[in-house]
């Protein structure tokens, strides 16, 4: 099944996952009271080990949250906290040793601190599994683990009328999340199921409004949402429904000064717009239009402040920040630097400033802060990354078969001569209304430094141009994404960027659908392909309703079990169904043994069928035919995609260089600056 663990939204509920529960009540585990001195001994060993290792040029930042005067974060194998002003020093307090969970290389994915800092909760997982454990630590003179909950997806704290901290959390099983629990600790320890979603095609996610006034229960599928409010002052009262789900209507909620700010696609055009209503009259008939977006605009995120609302936007493939003054409804639109391709949001409680980071595939994140008092955007000063002078970013468009203009983002060295003779790596995704990932990846930077051209194709089915861009590439319009990808590659070649014999294509997860389809329909455009956890057998997967995500994915791929039109349409593009005896590009597939999102069986079946077709073609072609290399690299573990796997990165780069007949000596030397071998 596919597939992705993300769904578009605002900061209220951006990047959500799907899940489901185990039993009516999950027991609270007994405390594991390891002393502070024992924790410190364990951590000292870890720190000593880290200090003896060579430092990487770019540091990987783990989950971190500021609350009150403290910063909570992971250091080595421990959850620690330090005074805010001392966060960069060694003066910290160890709260919990992750090694107590007996997991393989655990790391903290998310941290939440109770309102009065009596407790801290942290979600912990490993690279080889999507399962997460939530530990609750009591903050006392000698911090102790108060409880541990398995398979937690989202979680938030509220404080009730008795000043008691209440933890709300969702429980995930088989990639589904349908139940909400609430738990208390200390003398009044309890743990109970609070809400159950009955429709298996929806999943549940929790979000606490920026001012902590309401906890929202967000019930969603790919195209429809419903939100319930839990009063942050009275969390034991029944929740209040904002608006019953209406098919095709998405909405997400923030709160300020007794008003709800609602980002929704209701009305025409069916793109996101910002509306607001009084918190005590939340139903849709009371929503007033507050702010509209330009057409072809993607709402990336939203952040709410005391007197301002900040929208993070993508328009015409460029990034913008719109600052809305809530006192006078003024709007200030800021166009961000053209090199920037993505936002990284900062957890922030400072009402005077809005911090965030900008990044690109070849440039590490850089900090920016919008200061409301000055009405200006300030960028981090200091050493300027040399990549800004040695590389170039271009934004082009390709015309698809139906005349649609498809945006592309291209990177190459400034001093490159005769780009037609340079190797090209094309990236694509095109599903779920999700943007193509353009976060910083060290290996991408190394490739550009070594003369490669990188091209990111923002095809229909993705979300780069808003909700309609997604709608135009899903269900019985999925072939639009394939036509867009073909047009992008042909346009690149036509404008002098590389040539088919030097062109490679890469994708992960649902992006494998378009890549596999292109390999069937136009293999002559490509020399080599790398795929990671690819979705390749759409038809058989969507026919199997016993798989964890089939019901949730009907809105994206269709229902071939009950709809003959959907079944016939999927047959037209499904990579597995359309394999035939012909010449194919060489293909390297990385798959994960226990991947629940994309079952290994479908990938193995695809690989075997592809090899058989290639052998049949080779027999018909005769002696001298050079058959492509088809490599299936099955990795252990149950995670869907492991971005930072050094083994995977080096294997894929080695494959690309060998297939194109390039010398990889210098690229692996450069990789050592970023990766530990």
JSON list of C-alpha atoms in Angstrom, two decimals, residues 480-638:
[
{"chain": "A", "resi": 480, "resn": "UNK", "atom": "CA", "xyz": [-1.83, 13.61, -16.11]},
{"chain": "A", "resi": 481, "resn": "UNK", "atom": "CA", "xyz": [1.10, 13.17, -13.75]},
{"chain": "A", "resi": 482, "resn": "UNK", "atom": "CA", "xyz": [2.74, 10.72, -16.15]},
{"chain": "A", "resi": 483, "resn": "UNK", "atom": "CA", "xyz": [2.25, 13.13, -19.07]},
{"chain": "A", "resi": 484, "resn": "UNK", "atom": "CA", "xyz": [3.73, 15.94, -16.95]},
{"chain": "A", "resi": 485, "resn": "UNK", "atom": "CA", "xyz": [6.82, 13.88, -16.07]},
{"chain": "A", "resi": 486, "resn": "UNK", "atom": "CA", "xyz": [7.40, 12.95, -19.70]},
{"chain": "A", "resi": 487, "resn": "UNK", "atom": "CA", "xyz": [7.03, 16.60, -20.74]},
{"chain": "A", "resi": 488, "resn": "UNK", "atom": "CA", "xyz": [9.48, 17.74, -18.06]},
{"chain": "A", "resi": 489, "resn": "UNK", "atom": "CA", "xyz": [12.22, 15.34, -19.15]},
{"chain": "A", "resi": 490, "resn": "UNK", "atom": "CA", "xyz": [11.74, 16.14, -22.84]},
{"chain": "A", "resi": 491, "resn": "UNK", "atom": "CA", "xyz": [11.80, 19.87, -22.07]},
{"chain": "A", "resi": 492, "resn": "UNK", "atom": "CA", "xyz": [15.02, 19.51, -20.09]},
{"chain": "A", "resi": 493, "resn": "UNK", "atom": "CA", "xyz": [16.67, 17.68, -22.97]},
{"chain": "A", "resi": 494, "resn": "UNK", "atom": "CA", "xyz": [15.28, 20.19, -25.47]},
{"chain": "A", "resi": 495, "resn": "UNK", "atom": "CA", "xyz": [16.72, 23.11, -23.52]},
{"chain": "A", "resi": 496, "resn": "UNK", "atom": "CA", "xyz": [20.18, 21.58, -23.37]},
{"chain": "A", "resi": 497, "resn": "UNK", "atom": "CA", "xyz": [20.13, 19.89, -19.98]},
{"chain": "A", "resi": 498, "resn": "UNK", "atom": "CA", "xyz": [21.80, 16.51, -20.45]},
{"chain": "A", "resi": 499, "resn": "UNK", "atom": "CA", "xyz": [20.60, 13.77, -22.82]},
{"chain": "A", "resi": 500, "resn": "UNK", "atom": "CA", "xyz": [18.81, 10.40, -22.46]},
{"chain": "A", "resi": 501, "resn": "UNK", "atom": "CA", "xyz": [22.04, 8.38, -22.14]},
{"chain": "A", "resi": 502, "resn": "UNK", "atom": "CA", "xyz": [23.01, 10.51, -19.10]},
{"chain": "A", "resi": 503, "resn": "UNK", "atom": "CA", "xyz": [19.53, 10.89, -17.57]},
{"chain": "A", "resi": 504, "resn": "UNK", "atom": "CA", "xyz": [18.56, 9.19, -14.33]},
{"chain": "A", "resi": 505, "resn": "UNK", "atom": "CA", "xyz": [15.29, 9.29, -12.41]},
{"chain": "A", "resi": 506, "resn": "UNK", "atom": "CA", "xyz": [14.61, 8.80, -8.70]},
{"chain": "A", "resi": 507, "resn": "UNK", "atom": "CA", "xyz": [11.52, 8.54, -6.51]},
{"chain": "A", "resi": 508, "resn": "UNK", "atom": "CA", "xyz": [10.27, 7.05, -3.28]},
{"chain": "A", "resi": 509, "resn": "UNK", "atom": "CA", "xyz": [6.99, 5.53, -2.15]},
{"chain": "A", "resi": 510, "resn": "UNK", "atom": "CA", "xyz": [4.03, 6.66, -4.31]},
{"chain": "A", "resi": 511, "resn": "UNK", "atom": "CA", "xyz": [6.45, 8.43, -6.66]},
{"chain": "A", "resi": 512, "resn": "UNK", "atom": "CA", "xyz": [7.31, 4.95, -7.89]},
{"chain": "A", "resi": 513, "resn": "UNK", "atom": "CA", "xyz": [3.95, 4.79, -9.69]},
{"chain": "A", "resi": 514, "resn": "UNK", "atom": "CA", "xyz": [4.90, 7.52, -12.16]},
{"chain": "A", "resi": 515, "resn": "UNK", "atom": "CA", "xyz": [8.50, 6.32, -12.51]},
{"chain": "A", "resi": 516, "resn": "UNK", "atom": "CA", "xyz": [7.44, 2.73, -13.13]},
{"chain": "A", "resi": 517, "resn": "UNK", "atom": "CA", "xyz": [4.80, 3.89, -15.61]},
{"chain": "A", "resi": 518, "resn": "UNK", "atom": "CA", "xyz": [7.36, 6.00, -17.51]},
{"chain": "A", "resi": 519, "resn": "UNK", "atom": "CA", "xyz": [9.77, 3.05, -17.68]},
{"chain": "A", "resi": 520, "resn": "UNK", "atom": "CA", "xyz": [6.98, 1.10, -19.41]},
{"chain": "A", "resi": 521, "resn": "UNK", "atom": "CA", "xyz": [5.83, 3.84, -21.78]},
{"chain": "A", "resi": 522, "resn": "UNK", "atom": "CA", "xyz": [9.01, 5.80, -22.62]},
{"chain": "A", "resi": 523, "resn": "UNK", "atom": "CA", "xyz": [12.09, 3.89, -21.45]},
{"chain": "A", "resi": 524, "resn": "UNK", "atom": "CA", "xyz": [14.24, 5.56, -24.10]},
{"chain": "A", "resi": 525, "resn": "UNK", "atom": "CA", "xyz": [14.20, 8.80, -22.09]},
{"chain": "A", "resi": 526, "resn": "UNK", "atom": "CA", "xyz": [16.24, 7.24, -19.27]},
{"chain": "A", "resi": 527, "resn": "UNK", "atom": "CA", "xyz": [19.51, 5.46, -18.60]},
{"chain": "A", "resi": 528, "resn": "UNK", "atom": "CA", "xyz": [19.04, 4.48, -14.95]},
{"chain": "A", "resi": 529, "resn": "UNK", "atom": "CA", "xyz": [16.48, 4.66, -12.14]},
{"chain": "A", "resi": 530, "resn": "UNK", "atom": "CA", "xyz": [16.67, 4.45, -8.34]},
{"chain": "A", "resi": 531, "resn": "UNK", "atom": "CA", "xyz": [13.54, 3.73, -6.32]},
{"chain": "A", "resi": 532, "resn": "UNK", "atom": "CA", "xyz": [13.03, 3.54, -2.58]},
{"chain": "A", "resi": 533, "resn": "UNK", "atom": "CA", "xyz": [10.10, 1.62, -1.06]},
{"chain": "A", "resi": 534, "resn": "UNK", "atom": "CA", "xyz": [8.25, 2.15, -4.35]},
{"chain": "A", "resi": 535, "resn": "UNK", "atom": "CA", "xyz": [4.55, 1.59, -4.90]},
{"chain": "A", "resi": 536, "resn": "UNK", "atom": "CA", "xyz": [4.51, -0.48, -8.09]},
{"chain": "A", "resi": 537, "resn": "UNK", "atom": "CA", "xyz": [1.51, -2.81, -7.94]},
{"chain": "A", "resi": 538, "resn": "UNK", "atom": "CA", "xyz": [-1.40, -0.39, -7.63]},
{"chain": "A", "resi": 539, "resn": "UNK", "atom": "CA", "xyz": [-4.15, -2.67, -8.89]},
{"chain": "A", "resi": 540, "resn": "UNK", "atom": "CA", "xyz": [-3.57, -5.74, -6.72]},
{"chain": "A", "resi": 541, "resn": "UNK", "atom": "CA", "xyz": [-2.84, -3.62, -3.67]},
{"chain": "A", "resi": 542, "resn": "UNK", "atom": "CA", "xyz": [-6.02, -1.58, -3.98]},
{"chain": "A", "resi": 543, "resn": "UNK", "atom": "CA", "xyz": [-8.02, -4.79, -4.49]},
{"chain": "A", "resi": 544, "resn": "UNK", "atom": "CA", "xyz": [-6.82, -6.11, -1.13]},
{"chain": "A", "resi": 545, "resn": "UNK", "atom": "CA", "xyz": [-8.94, -4.51, 1.60]},
{"chain": "A", "resi": 546, "resn": "UNK", "atom": "CA", "xyz": [-7.12, -6.48, 4.32]},
{"chain": "A", "resi": 547, "resn": "UNK", "atom": "CA", "xyz": [-4.03, -4.26, 3.93]},
{"chain": "A", "resi": 548, "resn": "UNK", "atom": "CA", "xyz": [-3.74, -1.44, 6.50]},
{"chain": "A", "resi": 549, "resn": "UNK", "atom": "CA", "xyz": [-4.20, 1.54, 4.20]},
{"chain": "A", "resi": 550, "resn": "UNK", "atom": "CA", "xyz": [-6.40, 0.35, 1.34]},
{"chain": "A", "resi": 551, "resn": "UNK", "atom": "CA", "xyz": [-9.58, 2.00, 2.62]},
{"chain": "A", "resi": 552, "resn": "UNK", "atom": "CA", "xyz": [-7.80, 5.28, 3.32]},
{"chain": "A", "resi": 553, "resn": "UNK", "atom": "CA", "xyz": [-6.26, 5.30, -0.16]},
{"chain": "A", "resi": 554, "resn": "UNK", "atom": "CA", "xyz": [-9.52, 4.97, -2.12]},
{"chain": "A", "resi": 555, "resn": "UNK", "atom": "CA", "xyz": [-9.73, 8.77, -2.45]},
{"chain": "A", "resi": 556, "resn": "UNK", "atom": "CA", "xyz": [-6.33, 8.83, -4.17]},
{"chain": "A", "resi": 557, "resn": "UNK", "atom": "CA", "xyz": [-6.31, 5.74, -6.42]},
{"chain": "A", "resi": 558, "resn": "UNK", "atom": "CA", "xyz": [-9.96, 4.74, -6.72]},
{"chain": "A", "resi": 559, "resn": "UNK", "atom": "CA", "xyz": [-11.84, 1.57, -5.80]},
{"chain": "A", "resi": 560, "resn": "UNK", "atom": "CA", "xyz": [-11.09, -1.16, -8.37]},
{"chain": "A", "resi": 561, "resn": "UNK", "atom": "CA", "xyz": [-13.01, -3.75, -6.33]},
{"chain": "A", "resi": 562, "resn": "UNK", "atom": "CA", "xyz": [-16.38, -2.09, -6.85]},
{"chain": "A", "resi": 563, "resn": "UNK", "atom": "CA", "xyz": [-15.86, 0.39, -9.69]},
{"chain": "A", "resi": 564, "resn": "UNK", "atom": "CA", "xyz": [-15.04, -1.07, -13.11]},
{"chain": "A", "resi": 565, "resn": "UNK", "atom": "CA", "xyz": [-14.11, 2.37, -14.42]},
{"chain": "A", "resi": 566, "resn": "UNK", "atom": "CA", "xyz": [-11.49, 2.74, -11.69]},
{"chain": "A", "resi": 567, "resn": "UNK", "atom": "CA", "xyz": [-10.21, -0.77, -12.29]},
{"chain": "A", "resi": 568, "resn": "UNK", "atom": "CA", "xyz": [-9.76, -0.26, -16.02]},
{"chain": "A", "resi": 569, "resn": "UNK", "atom": "CA", "xyz": [-8.13, 3.13, -15.51]},
{"chain": "A", "resi": 570, "resn": "UNK", "atom": "CA", "xyz": [-5.60, 1.79, -12.98]},
{"chain": "A", "resi": 571, "resn": "UNK", "atom": "CA", "xyz": [-4.72, -0.97, -15.45]},
{"chain": "A", "resi": 572, "resn": "UNK", "atom": "CA", "xyz": [-3.67, 1.72, -17.94]},
{"chain": "A", "resi": 573, "resn": "UNK", "atom": "CA", "xyz": [-0.83, 3.08, -15.78]},
{"chain": "A", "resi": 574, "resn": "UNK", "atom": "CA", "xyz": [-0.07, 0.50, -13.06]},
{"chain": "A", "resi": 575, "resn": "UNK", "atom": "CA", "xyz": [3.68, -0.29, -13.39]},
{"chain": "A", "resi": 576, "resn": "UNK", "atom": "CA", "xyz": [3.28, -4.00, -12.62]},
{"chain": "A", "resi": 577, "resn": "UNK", "atom": "CA", "xyz": [0.37, -4.50, -15.02]},
{"chain": "A", "resi": 578, "resn": "UNK", "atom": "CA", "xyz": [2.15, -2.88, -17.99]},
{"chain": "A", "resi": 579, "resn": "UNK", "atom": "CA", "xyz": [5.54, -4.59, -17.97]},
{"chain": "A", "resi": 580, "resn": "UNK", "atom": "CA", "xyz": [6.34, -5.89, -21.45]},
{"chain": "A", "resi": 581, "resn": "UNK", "atom": "CA", "xyz": [9.30, -7.31, -23.38]},
{"chain": "A", "resi": 582, "resn": "UNK", "atom": "CA", "xyz": [11.33, -4.25, -24.35]},
{"chain": "A", "resi": 583, "resn": "UNK", "atom": "CA", "xyz": [14.51, -2.46, -23.41]},
{"chain": "A", "resi": 584, "resn": "UNK", "atom": "CA", "xyz": [14.32, -0.91, -19.93]},
{"chain": "A", "resi": 585, "resn": "UNK", "atom": "CA", "xyz": [16.65, 1.44, -18.09]},
{"chain": "A", "resi": 586, "resn": "UNK", "atom": "CA", "xyz": [18.72, -0.13, -15.32]},
{"chain": "A", "resi": 587, "resn": "UNK", "atom": "CA", "xyz": [16.79, -0.01, -12.05]},
{"chain": "A", "resi": 588, "resn": "UNK", "atom": "CA", "xyz": [17.97, -0.09, -8.43]},
{"chain": "A", "resi": 589, "resn": "UNK", "atom": "CA", "xyz": [15.22, -0.70, -5.87]},
{"chain": "A", "resi": 590, "resn": "UNK", "atom": "CA", "xyz": [15.64, -0.33, -2.11]},
{"chain": "A", "resi": 591, "resn": "UNK", "atom": "CA", "xyz": [12.89, -2.09, -0.17]},
{"chain": "A", "resi": 592, "resn": "UNK", "atom": "CA", "xyz": [12.30, -2.74, 3.52]},
{"chain": "A", "resi": 593, "resn": "UNK", "atom": "CA", "xyz": [11.58, -6.19, 4.83]},
{"chain": "A", "resi": 594, "resn": "UNK", "atom": "CA", "xyz": [8.67, -5.34, 7.13]},
{"chain": "A", "resi": 595, "resn": "UNK", "atom": "CA", "xyz": [7.35, -2.20, 5.43]},
{"chain": "A", "resi": 596, "resn": "UNK", "atom": "CA", "xyz": [3.62, -1.98, 6.20]},
{"chain": "A", "resi": 597, "resn": "UNK", "atom": "CA", "xyz": [2.97, 0.88, 3.77]},
{"chain": "A", "resi": 598, "resn": "UNK", "atom": "CA", "xyz": [4.38, -0.78, 0.65]},
{"chain": "A", "resi": 599, "resn": "UNK", "atom": "CA", "xyz": [4.28, -4.56, 1.06]},
{"chain": "A", "resi": 600, "resn": "UNK", "atom": "CA", "xyz": [7.50, -6.26, 0.03]},
{"chain": "A", "resi": 601, "resn": "UNK", "atom": "CA", "xyz": [5.54, -8.92, -1.89]},
{"chain": "A", "resi": 602, "resn": "UNK", "atom": "CA", "xyz": [4.42, -6.40, -4.53]},
{"chain": "A", "resi": 603, "resn": "UNK", "atom": "CA", "xyz": [7.98, -5.14, -5.07]},
{"chain": "A", "resi": 604, "resn": "UNK", "atom": "CA", "xyz": [9.38, -8.67, -5.36]},
{"chain": "A", "resi": 605, "resn": "UNK", "atom": "CA", "xyz": [6.65, -9.64, -7.85]},
{"chain": "A", "resi": 606, "resn": "UNK", "atom": "CA", "xyz": [7.38, -6.52, -9.90]},
{"chain": "A", "resi": 607, "resn": "UNK", "atom": "CA", "xyz": [11.11, -7.23, -9.96]},
{"chain": "A", "resi": 608, "resn": "UNK", "atom": "CA", "xyz": [10.66, -10.87, -11.03]},
{"chain": "A", "resi": 609, "resn": "UNK", "atom": "CA", "xyz": [8.18, -9.98, -13.77]},
{"chain": "A", "resi": 610, "resn": "UNK", "atom": "CA", "xyz": [10.46, -7.20, -15.02]},
{"chain": "A", "resi": 611, "resn": "UNK", "atom": "CA", "xyz": [13.47, -9.53, -15.21]},
{"chain": "A", "resi": 612, "resn": "UNK", "atom": "CA", "xyz": [11.43, -12.08, -17.14]},
{"chain": "A", "resi": 613, "resn": "UNK", "atom": "CA", "xyz": [10.35, -9.44, -19.67]},
{"chain": "A", "resi": 614, "resn": "UNK", "atom": "CA", "xyz": [13.94, -8.27, -20.09]},
{"chain": "A", "resi": 615, "resn": "UNK", "atom": "CA", "xyz": [15.15, -11.85, -20.68]},
{"chain": "A", "resi": 616, "resn": "UNK", "atom": "CA", "xyz": [12.41, -12.37, -23.26]},
{"chain": "A", "resi": 617, "resn": "UNK", "atom": "CA", "xyz": [13.42, -9.17, -25.03]},
{"chain": "A", "resi": 618, "resn": "UNK", "atom": "CA", "xyz": [17.09, -10.20, -24.94]},
{"chain": "A", "resi": 619, "resn": "UNK", "atom": "CA", "xyz": [16.28, -13.51, -26.64]},
{"chain": "A", "resi": 620, "resn": "UNK", "atom": "CA", "xyz": [14.40, -11.72, -29.42]},
{"chain": "A", "resi": 621, "resn": "UNK", "atom": "CA", "xyz": [17.17, -9.14, -29.85]},
{"chain": "A", "resi": 622, "resn": "UNK", "atom": "CA", "xyz": [19.98, -11.66, -30.22]},
{"chain": "A", "resi": 623, "resn": "UNK", "atom": "CA", "xyz": [23.66, -11.66, -29.36]},
{"chain": "A", "resi": 624, "resn": "UNK", "atom": "CA", "xyz": [25.36, -8.44, -28.41]},
{"chain": "A", "resi": 625, "resn": "UNK", "atom": "CA", "xyz": [22.37, -7.03, -26.56]},
{"chain": "A", "resi": 626, "resn": "UNK", "atom": "CA", "xyz": [23.38, -5.35, -23.30]},
{"chain": "A", "resi": 627, "resn": "UNK", "atom": "CA", "xyz": [20.60, -6.08, -20.83]},
{"chain": "A", "resi": 628, "resn": "UNK", "atom": "CA", "xyz": [19.91, -3.52, -18.09]},
{"chain": "A", "resi": 629, "resn": "UNK", "atom": "CA", "xyz": [20.82, -4.24, -14.49]},
{"chain": "A", "resi": 630, "resn": "UNK", "atom": "CA", "xyz": [17.85, -4.81, -12.19]},
{"chain": "A", "resi": 631, "resn": "UNK", "atom": "CA", "xyz": [18.88, -4.74, -8.52]},
{"chain": "A", "resi": 632, "resn": "UNK", "atom": "CA", "xyz": [16.57, -5.35, -5.56]},
{"chain": "A", "resi": 633, "resn": "UNK", "atom": "CA", "xyz": [18.22, -4.39, -2.27]},
{"chain": "A", "resi": 634, "resn": "UNK", "atom": "CA", "xyz": [16.07, -5.60, 0.63]},
{"chain": "A", "resi": 635, "resn": "UNK", "atom": "CA", "xyz": [16.92, -3.87, 3.90]},
{"chain": "A", "resi": 636, "resn": "UNK", "atom": "CA", "xyz": [15.91, -5.17, 7.34]},
{"chain": "A", "resi": 637, "resn": "UNK", "atom": "CA", "xyz": [13.43, -3.31, 9.51]},
{"chain": "A", "resi": 638, "resn": "UNK", "atom": "CA", "xyz": [9.92, -2.03, 9.23]}
]
